[in-house]
Amino acid sequence: MIYVDADACPVKDEVERVATRHRTPVRMVANGGLRPSRNPLVETVFVPEGPDVADIWIAERAGPGDVVVTGDIPLAARCVAAGAEVLKHNGEQLNAANIGNVLATRDLMADLRAADPFRQGGGKGFTRADRSRFLQALEDALRRVARR
């Protein structure tokens, strides 16, 4: 199963394309505003409005043999702890070896933004290279899951 934190996910089409090639079911989880896919492998799950409701839904279900696509670092940490493969939208794999550093960096950056009101936003835009890295990372993750 591939779980996608779909509310602001820029790679939904890529997930669907790779999942179809591998015949892997997908659950796109969102609060709303998402057009359901006609692909029989893709189920759109609408969760109630509220903070972290989609994250909680995914975290309660993801485990070994699953792939989770998210940019939400706390959700990624919960899924890594549950044994799932986790990918960010840019193709970066999050795992037991790096999730602690990624969480610490996230928290540090949040503190810096809170301390300096002029240091808001920023970050790099999503590029074609990011999309390409994501496609390769998803292929690799599905192959690793299949080998287990």
Coordinates of N, CA, C and O in Angstrom, one line a residue:
M1 N 0.8 -1.2 0.0 CA 0.0 0.0 0.0 C 0.9 1.2 0.0 O 1.9 1.3 0.7
I2 N 0.5 2.2 -0.8 CA 1.1 3.5 -0.7 C 0.1 4.5 -0.1 O -1.0 4.6 -0.6
Y3 N 0.5 5.2 1.0 CA -0.3 6.2 1.6 C 0.3 7.6 1.2 O 1.5 7.8 1.3
V4 N -0.6 8.5 0.8 CA -0.1 9.8 0.4 C -0.8 10.9 1.2 O -2.0 10.9 1.3
D5 N 0.0 11.7 1.9 CA -0.5 12.8 2.6 C -0.8 13.9 1.5 O 0.1 14.6 1.1
A6 N -2.0 13.9 1.0 CA -2.3 14.4 -0.3 C -2.7 15.9 -0.3 O -2.8 16.5 -1.4
D7 N -3.0 16.5 0.8 CA -3.5 17.9 0.8 C -2.6 18.9 0.0 O -3.1 19.6 -0.8
A8 N -1.3 18.9 0.2 CA -0.5 19.8 -0.6 C 0.6 19.0 -1.4 O 1.7 19.5 -1.6
C9 N 0.3 17.8 -1.7 CA 1.3 16.9 -2.4 C 1.5 17.3 -3.8 O 0.5 17.2 -4.6
P10 N 2.7 17.6 -4.3 CA 2.9 17.9 -5.7 C 3.2 16.7 -6.6 O 3.4 16.9 -7.8
V11 N 3.2 15.5 -6.0 CA 3.6 14.4 -6.8 C 2.4 13.3 -6.9 O 2.7 12.1 -7.1
K12 N 1.2 13.7 -6.7 CA 0.1 12.8 -6.8 C 0.0 12.0 -8.1 O -0.2 10.8 -8.1
D13 N 0.2 12.7 -9.2 CA 0.1 12.0 -10.5 C 1.3 11.0 -10.7 O 1.1 9.9 -11.2
E14 N 2.4 11.4 -10.2 CA 3.6 10.5 -10.3 C 3.3 9.2 -9.4 O 3.6 8.1 -9.8
V15 N 2.8 9.4 -8.2 CA 2.5 8.2 -7.4 C 1.5 7.3 -8.1 O 1.7 6.1 -8.2
E16 N 0.5 7.9 -8.7 CA -0.5 7.1 -9.4 C 0.1 6.3 -10.6 O -0.2 5.1 -10.8
R17 N 0.9 7.0 -11.3 CA 1.6 6.4 -12.5 C 2.5 5.2 -12.1 O 2.4 4.1 -12.6
V18 N 3.3 5.4 -11.1 CA 4.2 4.3 -10.6 C 3.4 3.2 -9.9 O 3.7 2.0 -10.2
A19 N 2.4 3.5 -9.1 CA 1.6 2.5 -8.5 C 0.9 1.6 -9.5 O 0.8 0.4 -9.3
T20 N 0.4 2.2 -10.6 CA -0.3 1.5 -11.6 C 0.7 0.5 -12.3 O 0.3 -0.7 -12.5
R21 N 1.9 1.0 -12.5 CA 2.9 0.1 -13.2 C 3.2 -1.1 -12.2 O 3.4 -2.2 -12.7
H22 N 3.2 -0.9 -10.9 CA 3.6 -1.9 -10.0 C 2.3 -2.7 -9.4 O 2.4 -3.5 -8.6
R23 N 1.1 -2.2 -9.9 CA -0.1 -2.8 -9.4 C -0.2 -2.7 -7.9 O -0.6 -3.7 -7.2
T24 N 0.1 -1.5 -7.3 CA 0.1 -1.3 -5.9 C -1.1 -0.4 -5.5 O -1.2 0.7 -6.1
P25 N -1.9 -0.7 -4.6 CA -3.0 0.2 -4.2 C -2.5 1.4 -3.5 O -1.4 1.4 -2.9
V26 N -3.2 2.5 -3.7 CA -2.8 3.8 -3.1 C -4.0 4.4 -2.4 O -5.2 4.2 -2.8
R27 N -3.7 5.0 -1.3 CA -4.7 5.8 -0.5 C -4.3 7.2 -0.5 O -3.2 7.5 0.2
M28 N -5.0 8.1 -1.2 CA -4.7 9.5 -1.1 C -5.6 10.1 0.0 O -6.8 10.1 0.0
V29 N -4.9 10.6 1.1 CA -5.6 11.0 2.3 C -5.6 12.6 2.3 O -4.5 13.2 2.3
A30 N -6.8 13.2 2.4 CA -6.9 14.6 2.4 C -8.1 15.1 3.2 O -9.0 14.3 3.5
N31 N -8.1 16.4 3.6 CA -9.2 17.0 4.2 C -10.3 17.4 3.3 O -11.5 17.6 3.6
G32 N -10.0 17.4 2.0 CA -11.0 17.8 1.0 C -10.3 18.6 -0.1 O -9.1 18.7 -0.1
G33 N -11.1 19.0 -1.1 CA -10.5 19.7 -2.2 C -9.7 18.9 -3.2 O -8.9 19.4 -4.0
L34 N -9.9 17.6 -3.2 CA -9.1 16.7 -4.0 C -10.1 15.9 -4.9 O -11.1 15.4 -4.4
R35 N -9.8 15.9 -6.2 CA -10.7 15.2 -7.1 C -10.3 13.7 -7.1 O -9.2 13.4 -7.3
P36 N -11.3 12.9 -6.8 CA -11.0 11.4 -6.8 C -10.5 10.9 -8.1 O -11.0 11.4 -9.2
S37 N -9.6 10.0 -8.1 CA -9.1 9.4 -9.3 C -10.0 8.3 -9.8 O -10.8 7.7 -9.1
R38 N -10.0 8.1 -11.1 CA -10.8 7.1 -11.7 C -10.1 5.7 -11.7 O -10.6 4.7 -12.1
N39 N -8.8 5.8 -11.4 CA -8.0 4.6 -11.3 C -8.5 3.7 -10.2 O -8.6 4.1 -9.1
P40 N -8.8 2.4 -10.5 CA -9.3 1.5 -9.5 C -8.3 1.2 -8.4 O -8.7 0.7 -7.3
L41 N -7.0 1.4 -8.6 CA -6.0 1.2 -7.6 C -5.9 2.4 -6.6 O -5.3 2.2 -5.5
V42 N -6.5 3.5 -6.9 CA -6.4 4.7 -6.1 C -7.7 5.0 -5.4 O -8.7 5.2 -6.0
E43 N -7.6 5.0 -4.0 CA -8.8 5.3 -3.2 C -8.5 6.7 -2.6 O -7.4 6.9 -2.0
T44 N -9.5 7.5 -2.7 CA -9.4 8.8 -2.0 C -10.1 8.8 -0.7 O -11.3 8.4 -0.6
V45 N -9.4 9.1 0.3 CA -9.9 9.1 1.7 C -10.0 10.5 2.2 O -9.0 11.2 2.3
F46 N -11.3 10.9 2.5 CA -11.5 12.3 3.0 C -11.7 12.1 4.5 O -12.5 11.4 5.0
V47 N -10.8 12.9 5.2 CA -10.9 12.9 6.7 C -11.5 14.2 7.1 O -11.5 15.2 6.4
P48 N -12.1 14.2 8.4 CA -12.7 15.5 8.8 C -11.6 16.6 8.9 O -10.4 16.4 9.1
E49 N -12.1 17.8 8.9 CA -11.2 19.0 9.1 C -10.7 18.9 10.5 O -11.3 18.5 11.4
G50 N -9.5 19.5 10.6 CA -8.9 19.5 12.0 C -7.4 19.4 11.9 O -6.9 18.8 10.9
P51 N -6.7 19.8 12.9 CA -5.2 19.7 12.8 C -4.8 18.3 12.9 O -5.2 17.5 13.7
D52 N -3.9 17.9 11.9 CA -3.3 16.6 11.9 C -4.2 15.4 11.7 O -3.8 14.3 12.0
V53 N -5.4 15.6 11.3 CA -6.4 14.5 11.2 C -5.9 13.5 10.1 O -5.9 12.3 10.3
A54 N -5.5 14.0 9.0 CA -5.0 13.1 7.9 C -3.7 12.4 8.4 O -3.5 11.2 8.1
D55 N -2.8 13.1 9.1 CA -1.6 12.5 9.6 C -1.9 11.4 10.6 O -1.3 10.3 10.5
I56 N -2.8 11.6 11.4 CA -3.2 10.6 12.4 C -3.8 9.3 11.7 O -3.4 8.2 12.0
W57 N -4.6 9.6 10.7 CA -5.2 8.5 9.9 C -4.2 7.6 9.3 O -4.2 6.4 9.3
I58 N -3.2 8.3 8.6 CA -2.1 7.6 8.0 C -1.2 6.8 9.0 O -0.9 5.6 8.8
A59 N -0.8 7.5 10.0 CA 0.1 6.9 11.0 C -0.6 5.7 11.7 O 0.2 4.8 12.1
E60 N -1.9 5.7 11.9 CA -2.5 4.5 12.5 C -2.5 3.3 11.6 O -2.8 2.2 12.1
R61 N -2.3 3.5 10.3 CA -2.4 2.4 9.4 C -1.1 1.9 8.7 O -1.0 0.8 8.3
A62 N -0.2 2.8 8.6 CA 1.1 2.5 7.9 C 2.0 1.6 8.7 O 2.0 1.8 10.0
G63 N 2.6 0.7 8.1 CA 3.5 -0.2 8.8 C 4.5 -0.9 7.8 O 4.6 -0.4 6.6
P64 N 5.1 -2.0 8.2 CA 6.0 -2.7 7.3 C 5.3 -3.1 6.1 O 4.2 -3.5 6.1
G65 N 6.0 -2.9 4.9 CA 5.4 -3.2 3.6 C 4.7 -2.1 3.0 O 4.3 -2.2 1.8
D66 N 4.6 -1.0 3.7 CA 3.9 0.2 3.1 C 4.9 1.3 2.8 O 6.0 1.3 3.4
V67 N 4.5 2.2 1.9 CA 5.3 3.3 1.5 C 4.4 4.6 1.8 O 3.2 4.6 1.5
V68 N 5.0 5.5 2.5 CA 4.3 6.8 2.9 C 5.0 7.9 2.2 O 6.2 8.1 2.2
V69 N 4.1 8.8 1.5 CA 4.7 10.0 0.8 C 4.1 11.2 1.6 O 2.9 11.4 1.6
T70 N 5.1 11.9 2.2 CA 4.7 13.1 3.0 C 5.8 14.1 3.1 O 7.0 13.7 3.0
G71 N 5.4 15.3 3.3 CA 6.4 16.3 3.6 C 6.3 16.7 5.1 O 7.1 17.6 5.6
D72 N 5.5 16.0 5.8 CA 5.2 16.3 7.2 C 6.2 15.5 8.1 O 6.1 14.2 8.1
I73 N 7.2 16.1 8.7 CA 8.3 15.4 9.4 C 7.8 14.6 10.6 O 8.1 13.5 10.8
P74 N 6.9 15.2 11.5 CA 6.4 14.4 12.6 C 5.6 13.1 12.1 O 5.8 12.1 12.7
L75 N 4.8 13.3 11.0 CA 4.2 12.1 10.5 C 5.2 11.1 10.0 O 5.1 9.9 10.2
A76 N 6.2 11.6 9.3 CA 7.2 10.7 8.8 C 7.9 9.9 9.9 O 8.1 8.7 9.8
A77 N 8.2 10.6 11.0 CA 8.8 9.9 12.2 C 7.9 8.8 12.7 O 8.4 7.7 13.0
R78 N 6.6 9.1 12.8 CA 5.7 8.0 13.3 C 5.7 6.8 12.3 O 5.7 5.7 12.8
C79 N 5.7 7.1 11.0 CA 5.7 6.0 10.1 C 7.0 5.2 10.0 O 6.9 4.0 9.9
V80 N 8.1 5.9 10.1 CA 9.4 5.2 10.2 C 9.4 4.3 11.4 O 9.8 3.2 11.3
A81 N 8.9 4.8 12.6 CA 8.9 4.0 13.8 C 8.0 2.8 13.6 O 8.3 1.7 14.2
A82 N 7.0 2.9 12.8 CA 6.1 1.8 12.5 C 6.6 0.8 11.5 O 6.0 -0.2 11.3
G83 N 7.7 1.1 10.9 CA 8.4 0.2 9.9 C 8.0 0.5 8.5 O 8.4 -0.3 7.6
A84 N 7.4 1.6 8.1 CA 7.1 1.9 6.8 C 8.2 2.6 6.1 O 9.1 3.2 6.7
E85 N 8.3 2.5 4.7 CA 9.2 3.3 3.9 C 8.6 4.7 3.8 O 7.4 4.8 3.5
V86 N 9.4 5.7 4.0 CA 8.9 7.1 3.9 C 9.7 7.9 2.9 O 10.9 7.9 3.0
L87 N 9.0 8.6 2.0 CA 9.6 9.5 1.1 C 9.0 10.9 1.2 O 7.8 11.0 1.3
K88 N 9.9 11.9 1.0 CA 9.5 13.2 0.9 C 9.2 13.5 -0.6 O 9.6 12.7 -1.4
H89 N 8.5 14.6 -0.9 CA 8.1 14.9 -2.3 C 9.3 15.0 -3.2 O 9.2 14.9 -4.4
N90 N 10.5 15.4 -2.7 CA 11.7 15.6 -3.5 C 12.5 14.3 -3.7 O 13.6 14.3 -4.2
G91 N 12.0 13.2 -3.2 CA 12.6 11.9 -3.3 C 13.5 11.5 -2.1 O 14.1 10.4 -2.1
E92 N 13.7 12.4 -1.2 CA 14.5 12.1 0.0 C 13.8 11.0 0.8 O 12.7 11.1 1.1
Q93 N 14.6 10.0 1.1 CA 14.1 8.9 1.9 C 14.3 9.2 3.4 O 15.4 9.6 3.7
L94 N 13.3 9.0 4.2 CA 13.4 9.2 5.6 C 13.4 7.8 6.3 O 12.5 7.0 5.9
N95 N 14.4 7.6 7.1 CA 14.5 6.2 7.7 C 15.0 6.4 9.2 O 15.3 7.5 9.6
A96 N 15.2 5.3 9.8 CA 15.7 5.3 11.2 C 17.0 6.0 11.4 O 17.3 6.6 12.4
A97 N 17.9 5.9 10.3 CA 19.2 6.5 10.4 C 19.2 8.0 10.3 O 20.1 8.7 10.8
N98 N 18.2 8.6 9.7 CA 18.2 10.1 9.5 C 17.0 10.8 10.1 O 17.1 12.1 10.1
I99 N 16.0 10.2 10.5 CA 14.8 10.9 11.0 C 15.1 11.8 12.2 O 14.5 12.8 12.3
G100 N 15.9 11.3 13.1 CA 16.3 12.2 14.3 C 16.9 13.5 13.9 O 16.5 14.6 14.4
N101 N 17.8 13.5 12.9 CA 18.4 14.7 12.5 C 17.4 15.6 11.7 O 17.4 16.8 11.9
V102 N 16.6 15.0 10.9 CA 15.6 15.8 10.2 C 14.6 16.4 11.1 O 14.2 17.6 11.0
L103 N 14.2 15.7 12.2 CA 13.3 16.3 13.2 C 13.9 17.4 13.9 O 13.3 18.5 14.1
A104 N 15.2 17.2 14.3 CA 15.9 18.3 15.0 C 16.1 19.5 14.2 O 15.9 20.7 14.7
T105 N 16.4 19.4 12.9 CA 16.5 20.5 12.0 C 15.2 21.2 11.8 O 15.2 22.5 11.8
R106 N 14.1 20.5 11.7 CA 12.8 21.1 11.6 C 12.5 21.9 12.8 O 12.0 23.0 12.7
D107 N 12.8 21.4 14.0 CA 12.5 22.1 15.2 C 13.3 23.3 15.3 O 12.9 24.4 15.8
L108 N 14.6 23.2 15.0 CA 15.5 24.4 15.0 C 15.0 25.5 14.1 O 15.0 26.7 14.5
M109 N 14.6 25.1 12.9 CA 14.2 26.1 11.9 C 12.9 26.8 12.4 O 12.7 28.0 12.2
A110 N 12.0 26.0 13.0 CA 10.8 26.6 13.6 C 11.1 27.6 14.7 O 10.5 28.7 14.7
D111 N 12.1 27.3 15.5 CA 12.5 28.2 16.6 C 13.1 29.5 16.0 O 12.8 30.6 16.5
L112 N 13.9 29.3 15.0 CA 14.5 30.5 14.3 C 13.5 31.4 13.7 O 13.6 32.6 13.8
R113 N 12.5 30.8 13.0 CA 11.4 31.6 12.4 C 10.6 32.3 13.5 O 10.2 33.5 13.3
A114 N 10.4 31.7 14.6 CA 9.6 32.3 15.7 C 10.4 33.4 16.4 O 9.8 34.4 16.8
A115 N 11.7 33.3 16.4 CA 12.5 34.3 17.0 C 12.8 35.5 16.1 O 13.0 36.6 16.6
D116 N 12.6 35.4 14.8 CA 12.9 36.5 13.9 C 11.7 36.6 13.0 O 11.5 35.9 12.0
P117 N 10.8 37.6 13.2 CA 9.6 37.7 12.4 C 9.8 38.0 11.0 O 9.0 37.8 10.1
F118 N 11.0 38.5 10.6 CA 11.4 38.8 9.2 C 11.9 37.5 8.5 O 12.1 37.6 7.3
R119 N 12.1 36.5 9.2 CA 12.6 35.2 8.6 C 11.4 34.3 8.4 O 11.4 33.2 9.0
Q120 N 10.5 34.6 7.5 CA 9.4 33.8 7.3 C 9.5 33.2 5.9 O 10.1 33.7 5.0
G121 N 8.8 32.1 5.7 CA 8.8 31.5 4.3 C 10.1 31.0 3.9 O 10.9 30.4 4.6
G122 N 10.4 31.3 2.6 CA 11.7 30.9 2.1 C 11.6 29.4 1.6 O 10.6 28.9 1.3
G123 N 12.8 28.8 1.5 CA 12.8 27.5 1.0 C 12.9 27.5 -0.5 O 12.6 28.4 -1.2
K124 N 13.3 26.3 -1.0 CA 13.4 26.2 -2.5 C 12.1 25.8 -3.1 O 11.3 25.1 -2.4
G125 N 11.9 26.2 -4.3 CA 10.7 25.7 -5.0 C 10.8 24.3 -5.5 O 11.9 23.7 -5.5
F126 N 9.7 23.7 -5.9 CA 9.7 22.3 -6.3 C 10.1 22.3 -7.8 O 9.5 22.9 -8.6
T127 N 11.2 21.5 -8.1 CA 11.7 21.6 -9.5 C 11.5 20.2 -10.2 O 11.1 19.2 -9.6
R128 N 11.8 20.3 -11.5 CA 11.7 19.0 -12.3 C 12.7 18.0 -11.8 O 12.4 16.8 -11.8
A129 N 13.8 18.4 -11.3 CA 14.8 17.5 -10.8 C 14.3 16.8 -9.5 O 14.5 15.6 -9.3
D130 N 13.5 17.6 -8.7 CA 12.9 17.0 -7.5 C 11.9 15.9 -7.9 O 11.8 14.8 -7.4
R131 N 11.1 16.2 -8.9 CA 10.1 15.3 -9.4 C 10.8 14.0 -10.0 O 10.3 12.9 -9.7
S132 N 11.9 14.2 -10.7 CA 12.6 13.0 -11.2 C 13.2 12.2 -10.1 O 13.1 11.0 -10.1
R133 N 13.8 12.9 -9.1 CA 14.3 12.1 -7.9 C 13.2 11.4 -7.2 O 13.4 10.2 -6.7
F134 N 12.1 12.0 -7.1 CA 10.9 11.3 -6.4 C 10.5 10.1 -7.2 O 10.3 9.0 -6.6
L135 N 10.4 10.2 -8.5 CA 10.0 9.0 -9.3 C 11.0 7.8 -9.1 O 10.5 6.7 -8.9
Q136 N 12.3 8.1 -9.1 CA 13.2 7.1 -8.9 C 13.2 6.5 -7.5 O 13.3 5.3 -7.3
A137 N 13.0 7.4 -6.5 CA 12.9 7.0 -5.1 C 11.7 6.1 -4.9 O 11.8 5.1 -4.1
L138 N 10.6 6.4 -5.5 CA 9.4 5.6 -5.3 C 9.6 4.2 -6.0 O 9.2 3.2 -5.4
E139 N 10.1 4.2 -7.1 CA 10.5 2.9 -7.8 C 11.3 2.1 -6.9 O 11.0 0.9 -6.6
D140 N 12.4 2.7 -6.3 CA 13.3 1.9 -5.4 C 12.6 1.5 -4.2 O 12.8 0.3 -3.7
A141 N 11.7 2.3 -3.6 CA 11.0 1.9 -2.4 C 10.1 0.8 -2.6 O 10.0 -0.2 -1.8
L142 N 9.4 0.8 -3.7 CA 8.4 -0.3 -4.0 C 9.2 -1.6 -4.3 O 8.7 -2.7 -4.0
R143 N 10.4 -1.5 -4.9 CA 11.2 -2.7 -5.1 C 11.7 -3.3 -3.8 O 11.7 -4.5 -3.6
R144 N 12.1 -2.4 -2.9 CA 12.6 -2.9 -1.5 C 11.4 -3.6 -0.8 O 11.6 -4.6 -0.2
V145 N 10.2 -3.0 -0.9 CA 9.1 -3.6 -0.2 C 8.7 -4.9 -0.8 O 8.4 -5.9 -0.1
A146 N 8.8 -5.0 -2.1 CA 8.5 -6.3 -2.8 C 9.5 -7.4 -2.5 O 9.1 -8.6 -2.4
R147 N 10.8 -7.0 -2.2 CA 11.8 -8.0 -1.9 C 11.6 -8.6 -0.5 O 12.0 -9.7 -0.2
R148 N 10.9 -7.9 0.4 CA 10.7 -8.3 1.8 C 9.7 -9.4 1.9 O 8.8 -9.6 1.3

